CSV table of C-alpha atoms in Angstrom, one decimal:
chain,number,residue,atom,x,y,z
P,1,MET,CA,36.9,130.7,35.2
P,2,ALA,CA,38.2,129.7,38.6
P,3,LYS,CA,36.6,131.6,41.6
P,4,MET,CA,38.9,134.1,43.3
P,5,ARG,CA,39.4,133.3,47.0
P,6,SER,CA,41.2,135.1,49.8
P,7,TYR,CA,42.7,133.7,53.1
P,8,ALA,CA,44.4,135.4,56.1
P,9,GLY,CA,47.0,133.3,57.7
P,10,THR,CA,50.7,132.5,58.2
P,11,VAL,CA,53.4,131.4,55.7
P,12,GLY,CA,54.9,128.0,56.7
P,13,ALA,CA,57.8,126.0,55.3
P,14,PHE,CA,59.0,126.5,51.7
P,15,LEU,CA,58.7,123.4,49.5
P,16,VAL,CA,60.2,125.0,46.4
P,17,ASP,CA,62.2,128.3,46.3
P,18,LYS,CA,63.3,129.3,42.8
P,19,ALA,CA,64.4,132.6,41.4
P,20,ASP,CA,61.1,133.1,39.5
P,21,PHE,CA,58.5,131.3,41.7
P,22,CYS,CA,58.1,129.5,45.0
P,23,VAL,CA,55.8,126.9,46.6
P,24,PHE,CA,55.1,127.1,50.3
P,25,ARG,CA,52.7,125.9,53.0
P,26,PHE,CA,50.2,128.3,54.3
P,27,GLN,CA,48.1,128.0,57.5
P,28,PRO,CA,44.8,129.9,57.2
P,29,HIS,CA,43.3,131.4,60.3
P,30,ALA,CA,40.7,129.0,61.8
P,31,GLU,CA,38.1,131.7,62.1
P,32,GLY,CA,38.1,132.6,58.4
P,33,SER,CA,35.4,131.8,55.9
P,34,HIS,CA,35.9,128.3,54.4
P,35,GLU,CA,33.8,126.5,51.8
P,36,HIS,CA,35.7,123.2,52.1
P,37,ALA,CA,37.2,121.4,55.1
P,38,PHE,CA,40.6,121.2,53.6
P,39,GLU,CA,40.8,125.0,53.5
P,40,LYS,CA,41.1,125.0,57.3
P,41,GLN,CA,44.2,122.9,57.0
P,42,SER,CA,47.7,123.9,55.9
P,43,ILE,CA,47.5,124.5,52.2
P,44,SER,CA,50.0,124.4,49.4
P,45,CYS,CA,50.5,127.8,47.7
P,46,VAL,CA,52.2,128.7,44.5
P,47,LEU,CA,53.6,132.3,44.1
P,48,PRO,CA,54.8,133.1,40.5
P,49,ARG,CA,57.5,135.4,42.0
P,50,LYS,CA,59.5,135.8,45.2
P,51,GLY,CA,58.8,138.2,48.0
P,52,VAL,CA,57.4,136.4,51.1
P,53,ARG,CA,59.2,134.8,54.0
P,54,GLU,CA,58.4,132.0,56.4
P,55,SER,CA,56.3,133.2,59.3
P,56,ASP,CA,55.0,136.2,57.4
P,57,ALA,CA,51.3,137.0,58.3
P,58,LEU,CA,49.5,137.6,55.0
P,59,LEU,CA,46.2,138.1,53.3
P,60,ILE,CA,46.5,136.1,50.1
P,61,LYS,CA,44.2,136.3,47.1
P,62,GLY,CA,44.1,133.8,44.2
P,63,TYR,CA,42.4,130.7,42.9
P,64,TRP,CA,42.6,126.9,43.3
P,65,ARG,CA,44.1,124.8,40.6
P,66,LYS,CA,44.6,121.0,40.5
P,67,HIS,CA,48.0,119.8,39.6
P,68,GLU,CA,48.2,116.3,38.0
P,69,GLN,CA,51.0,115.2,40.4
P,70,TYR,CA,50.7,117.4,43.5
P,71,GLY,CA,46.9,117.8,43.7
P,72,TRP,CA,45.1,121.0,44.7
P,73,GLN,CA,47.3,124.1,45.0
P,74,PHE,CA,46.4,127.7,45.7
P,75,TRP,CA,47.9,130.1,43.1
P,76,VAL,CA,48.6,133.4,44.8
P,77,MET,CA,47.8,136.3,42.5
P,78,ASP,CA,48.1,139.1,45.1
P,79,TYR,CA,49.0,139.4,48.8
P,80,SER,CA,49.4,142.0,51.6
P,81,PRO,CA,50.9,141.8,55.1
P,82,THR,CA,48.6,141.5,58.1
P,83,MET,CA,49.0,141.0,61.8
P,84,PRO,CA,49.0,137.4,63.0
P,85,ALA,CA,45.9,136.1,64.8
P,86,GLY,CA,46.0,133.4,67.5
P,87,ALA,CA,48.7,132.8,70.1
P,88,GLU,CA,50.6,130.1,68.1
P,89,ASP,CA,50.8,132.2,65.0
P,90,ILE,CA,51.8,135.3,67.0
P,91,GLN,CA,54.6,133.5,68.8
P,92,MET,CA,56.0,132.2,65.5
P,93,TYR,CA,55.7,135.7,64.0
P,94,LEU,CA,57.5,137.4,66.9
P,95,ALA,CA,60.1,134.6,67.2
P,96,ALA,CA,61.1,135.3,63.5
P,97,GLY,CA,62.2,138.8,64.4
P,98,HIS,CA,59.5,140.9,62.8
P,99,ILE,CA,59.4,143.3,65.8
P,100,GLU,CA,62.6,145.0,66.9
P,101,GLY,CA,63.8,143.9,70.3
P,102,VAL,CA,61.7,140.7,70.3
P,103,GLY,CA,63.3,137.2,69.8
P,104,PRO,CA,62.2,133.7,70.4
P,105,GLU,CA,62.6,133.7,74.2
P,106,LEU,CA,60.8,137.0,74.7
P,107,ALA,CA,58.1,136.0,72.2
P,108,SER,CA,57.3,133.0,74.3
P,109,ARG,CA,57.0,135.1,77.5
P,110,LEU,CA,54.8,137.7,75.8
P,111,VAL,CA,52.4,135.1,74.3
P,112,LYS,CA,52.3,133.2,77.6
P,113,ARG,CA,51.1,136.3,79.4
P,114,PHE,CA,48.9,138.1,76.8
P,115,GLY,CA,47.9,135.2,74.5
P,116,ASP,CA,45.7,136.3,71.5
P,117,ARG,CA,46.0,139.9,72.7
P,118,THR,CA,49.8,140.1,72.4
P,119,MET,CA,49.9,142.2,69.2
P,120,GLU,CA,47.2,144.5,70.6
P,121,VAL,CA,49.1,145.1,73.8
P,122,MET,CA,52.3,145.7,72.0
P,123,GLN,CA,50.6,148.3,69.8
P,124,SER,CA,48.5,150.1,72.4
P,125,GLU,CA,49.7,149.3,76.0
P,126,PRO,CA,53.4,149.8,76.3
P,127,VAL,CA,53.3,150.1,80.1
P,128,ALA,CA,51.8,146.6,80.3
P,129,LEU,CA,54.8,145.2,78.5
P,130,THR,CA,57.0,146.1,81.5
P,131,ALA,CA,55.4,143.3,83.5
P,132,ILE,CA,57.4,140.8,81.3
P,133,GLU,CA,60.8,139.8,82.6
P,134,GLY,CA,63.5,141.4,80.4
P,135,ILE,CA,61.4,144.4,79.3
P,136,GLY,CA,62.1,147.7,80.9
P,137,SER,CA,60.4,151.0,80.1
P,138,GLY,CA,63.0,151.8,77.4
P,139,LYS,CA,62.6,148.4,75.6
P,140,ALA,CA,58.8,148.6,76.0
P,141,ASP,CA,58.9,151.9,74.2
P,142,VAL,CA,61.0,150.5,71.4
P,143,ILE,CA,58.7,147.5,71.0
P,144,HIS,CA,55.6,149.7,71.1
P,145,SER,CA,57.0,152.2,68.6
P,146,HIS,CA,58.2,149.5,66.1
P,147,THR,CA,54.8,147.7,66.3
P,148,ARG,CA,52.9,150.9,65.6
P,149,HIS,CA,55.3,151.7,62.7
P,150,LEU,CA,54.7,148.2,61.3
P,151,VAL,CA,51.0,148.6,61.5
P,152,LYS,CA,51.3,151.9,59.7
P,153,LEU,CA,53.4,150.3,56.9
P,154,GLN,CA,50.7,147.6,56.6
P,155,GLY,CA,48.2,150.3,56.0
P,156,ILE,CA,50.5,151.6,53.2
P,157,HIS,CA,50.5,148.2,51.7
P,158,ARG,CA,46.7,148.1,51.6
P,159,GLN,CA,46.5,151.6,50.1
P,160,LEU,CA,48.9,150.7,47.3
P,161,ALA,CA,47.0,147.4,46.8
P,162,ASP,CA,43.8,149.5,46.4
P,163,TRP,CA,45.6,151.5,43.7
P,164,GLY,CA,46.4,148.3,41.8
P,165,VAL,CA,50.1,148.3,42.5
P,166,PRO,CA,51.4,144.7,42.1
P,167,ALA,CA,52.2,143.0,45.5
P,168,ALA,CA,55.9,142.4,44.7
P,169,THR,CA,56.3,146.0,43.6
P,170,THR,CA,54.5,147.2,46.7
P,171,SER,CA,56.9,145.3,49.0
P,172,LYS,CA,59.9,146.9,47.3
P,173,LEU,CA,58.3,150.4,47.4
P,174,VAL,CA,57.5,150.2,51.1
P,175,ALA,CA,60.9,148.7,51.9
P,176,LYS,CA,62.6,151.7,50.1
P,177,TYR,CA,60.3,154.6,50.8
P,178,GLU,CA,58.2,153.4,53.8
P,179,THR,CA,55.4,155.9,54.6
P,180,SER,CA,56.4,158.1,51.6
P,181,ALA,CA,55.6,155.2,49.1
P,182,PRO,CA,52.1,156.5,48.2
P,183,ALA,CA,53.5,160.0,47.5
P,184,VAL,CA,56.2,158.5,45.3
P,185,VAL,CA,53.6,156.5,43.3
P,186,ARG,CA,51.2,159.4,42.9
P,187,ASP,CA,54.1,161.6,41.7
P,188,ASN,CA,54.6,159.3,38.8
P,189,PRO,CA,52.8,156.0,38.5
P,190,TRP,CA,54.7,155.2,35.2
P,191,ARG,CA,58.0,155.1,37.0
P,192,LEU,CA,56.9,151.6,38.1
P,193,MET,CA,57.7,150.5,34.5
P,194,LYS,CA,61.4,151.6,34.6
P,195,ASP,CA,62.1,151.0,38.3
P,196,TYR,CA,60.2,147.7,38.9
P,197,GLY,CA,59.5,146.3,35.4
P,198,ASP,CA,55.7,146.6,35.6
P,199,THR,CA,53.7,146.9,32.4
P,200,LEU,CA,52.2,150.0,30.9
P,201,LYS,CA,48.7,148.5,31.5
P,202,ALA,CA,49.5,148.0,35.2
P,203,ALA,CA,50.9,151.6,35.4
P,204,ASP,CA,47.9,153.0,33.7
P,205,ARG,CA,45.6,151.2,36.1
P,206,VAL,CA,47.6,152.5,39.1
P,207,ALA,CA,47.3,156.1,37.6
P,208,ALA,CA,43.6,155.7,37.2
P,209,LEU,CA,42.9,154.3,40.7
P,210,SER,CA,45.2,156.9,42.3
P,211,GLU,CA,43.5,159.6,40.3
P,212,VAL,CA,46.7,160.8,38.6
P,213,VAL,CA,46.8,162.5,35.2
P,214,GLY,CA,50.3,162.9,33.7
P,215,THR,CA,50.4,162.6,29.9
P,216,ALA,CA,54.0,163.9,29.6
P,217,LYS,CA,55.2,161.4,32.3
P,218,ARG,CA,53.4,158.6,30.6
P,219,MET,CA,55.0,159.4,27.2
P,220,THR,CA,58.4,159.6,28.8
P,221,ALA,CA,58.0,156.2,30.3
P,222,ILE,CA,56.9,154.8,26.9
P,223,ALA,CA,59.9,156.4,25.2
P,224,GLU,CA,62.4,155.1,27.8
P,225,ALA,CA,61.0,151.6,27.6
P,226,SER,CA,61.0,151.6,23.8
P,227,LEU,CA,64.6,152.9,23.6
P,228,GLY,CA,65.7,150.3,26.1
P,229,HIS,CA,64.0,147.6,24.1
P,230,TYR,CA,65.6,148.9,20.9
P,231,ARG,CA,69.1,148.9,22.5
P,232,GLN,CA,68.5,145.3,23.6
P,233,GLN,CA,67.8,144.3,20.0
P,234,ALA,CA,70.3,146.5,18.1
P,235,GLY,CA,72.9,147.3,20.8
P,236,PHE,CA,74.3,150.7,21.7
P,237,LYS,CA,74.9,153.1,18.7
P,238,MET,CA,76.0,156.6,18.2
P,239,GLY,CA,72.5,157.5,17.1
P,240,TYR,CA,69.1,155.9,16.9
P,241,SER,CA,66.9,156.3,13.8
P,242,ILE,CA,63.6,157.8,14.8
P,243,THR,CA,61.9,155.7,12.1
P,244,GLU,CA,63.2,152.5,13.7
P,245,LEU,CA,62.3,153.8,17.2
P,246,HIS,CA,58.8,154.5,16.0
P,247,ASN,CA,58.6,150.9,14.7
P,248,THR,CA,59.8,149.7,18.1
P,249,VAL,CA,57.1,151.8,19.9
P,250,GLN,CA,54.5,150.1,17.7
P,251,GLN,CA,56.0,146.7,18.4
P,252,VAL,CA,56.1,147.1,22.2
P,253,PHE,CA,53.2,149.5,22.7
P,254,PRO,CA,50.8,149.2,19.8
P,255,GLY,CA,48.8,152.3,19.1
P,256,GLU,CA,51.0,154.6,21.2
P,257,SER,CA,52.9,157.6,19.9
P,258,VAL,CA,56.0,159.5,21.1
P,259,ASN,CA,57.3,163.0,20.6
P,260,TRP,CA,60.9,162.2,21.2
P,261,ALA,CA,62.0,165.8,21.7
P,262,ASP,CA,59.5,166.3,24.5
P,263,ALA,CA,59.7,162.8,26.0
P,264,LEU,CA,63.5,162.7,26.3
P,265,PRO,CA,64.7,166.3,26.5
P,266,ALA,CA,68.2,165.3,27.8
P,267,LEU,CA,68.9,163.8,24.4
P,268,SER,CA,69.4,165.6,21.1
P,269,LEU,CA,67.9,165.0,17.6
P,270,LEU,CA,70.1,165.1,14.5
P,271,THR,CA,68.6,165.5,11.0
P,272,LEU,CA,70.7,164.1,8.2
P,273,ASP,CA,69.5,163.3,4.7
P,274,ASP,CA,65.8,163.5,5.6
P,275,GLU,CA,66.3,161.1,8.5
P,276,THR,CA,66.2,162.1,12.1
P,277,TYR,CA,68.3,160.4,14.8
P,278,LEU,CA,68.1,160.4,18.5
P,279,ILE,CA,71.6,161.2,19.9
P,280,GLU,CA,73.1,160.6,23.4
P,281,PRO,CA,74.5,163.9,24.8
P,282,GLU,CA,78.1,162.7,24.8
P,283,ASN,CA,77.8,161.7,21.1
P,284,ALA,CA,76.2,164.9,19.8
P,285,ALA,CA,79.4,167.0,19.5
P,286,LYS,CA,81.3,164.0,18.0
P,287,LEU,CA,78.7,163.5,15.3
P,288,GLN,CA,78.4,167.2,14.5
P,289,ALA,CA,82.1,167.4,14.0
P,290,MET,CA,82.2,164.2,11.9
P,291,LEU,CA,79.3,165.0,9.7
P,292,GLY,CA,79.4,168.8,9.6
P,293,SER,CA,75.6,168.8,10.2
P,294,PRO,CA,74.1,170.8,13.1
P,295,VAL,CA,72.5,168.9,15.9
P,296,ARG,CA,69.2,170.6,16.6
P,297,ARG,CA,66.0,170.1,18.5
P,298,SER,CA,62.9,168.8,16.6
P,299,SER,CA,59.2,168.5,17.3
P,300,ILE,CA,58.7,165.5,15.1
P,301,THR,CA,55.9,163.3,16.3
P,302,TYR,CA,55.0,159.9,14.8
P,303,LYS,CA,51.4,159.0,15.2
P,304,THR,CA,49.5,155.9,14.2
P,305,GLU,CA,47.0,156.1,11.4
P,306,GLY,CA,43.7,157.4,12.4
P,307,THR,CA,45.0,159.4,15.4
P,308,ALA,CA,44.7,163.1,15.6
């Protein structure tokens, strides 16, 4: 098995930018740990999804793989944002507009004066920023505040990464919820399945690492995903056979069980001729009128053989 490696550095030019993957150049920091000389140079990285931009400062994790045509490539399995290190990387990072109020011209002035300490000064010494032409006290406060906020968000990225949240999902969570992202995840780790397309295995891992116990929420996520899969296969219907839904659960989540009445309380269950159907709320009254059969709640639970 290939050895996992990690590098801190800066994203360079994109060589391939497709909907489901990208290939880009990455410049590792010179002071990092390198086993081979070529690791100090710009390396070719493959990311099996989108989510990074040119000039992003990242910590990437993955493994080396040799392509028959393109040679050695680093396959990125996970990544998290960091602050750039080194004057050249800092200037490129700032020029790309990562910090509010700082563009290419101001980035050049900042780095010219503060060099490798530029990010540190922006984060901790707002008064020192006013020595730069074009930065008054008001703008210095904006730059200082935005830099501190960015550092805080990077801490959120690391926390979610420690919980096992996939990097692409983490980026979306932080973009939407910012500092509230950890609370959103801990409230219901299984929402990652519905909201971001993550797997049950990934959601379970996040729940375990973030020390969340939520049997009911987990079952609801399985029920929603199974119903969604069934609809994709069979289309929308007036009602869905519980037997067929049970089979779908076993197809998508082998060994799992669902109490449909508890998992999806907004829906109704209709029992007709010894078969029970899951009914959308807007269809319950229609079916009851058509069939003359009462729509009622049920506590039917299908379990796999050998379960209690």
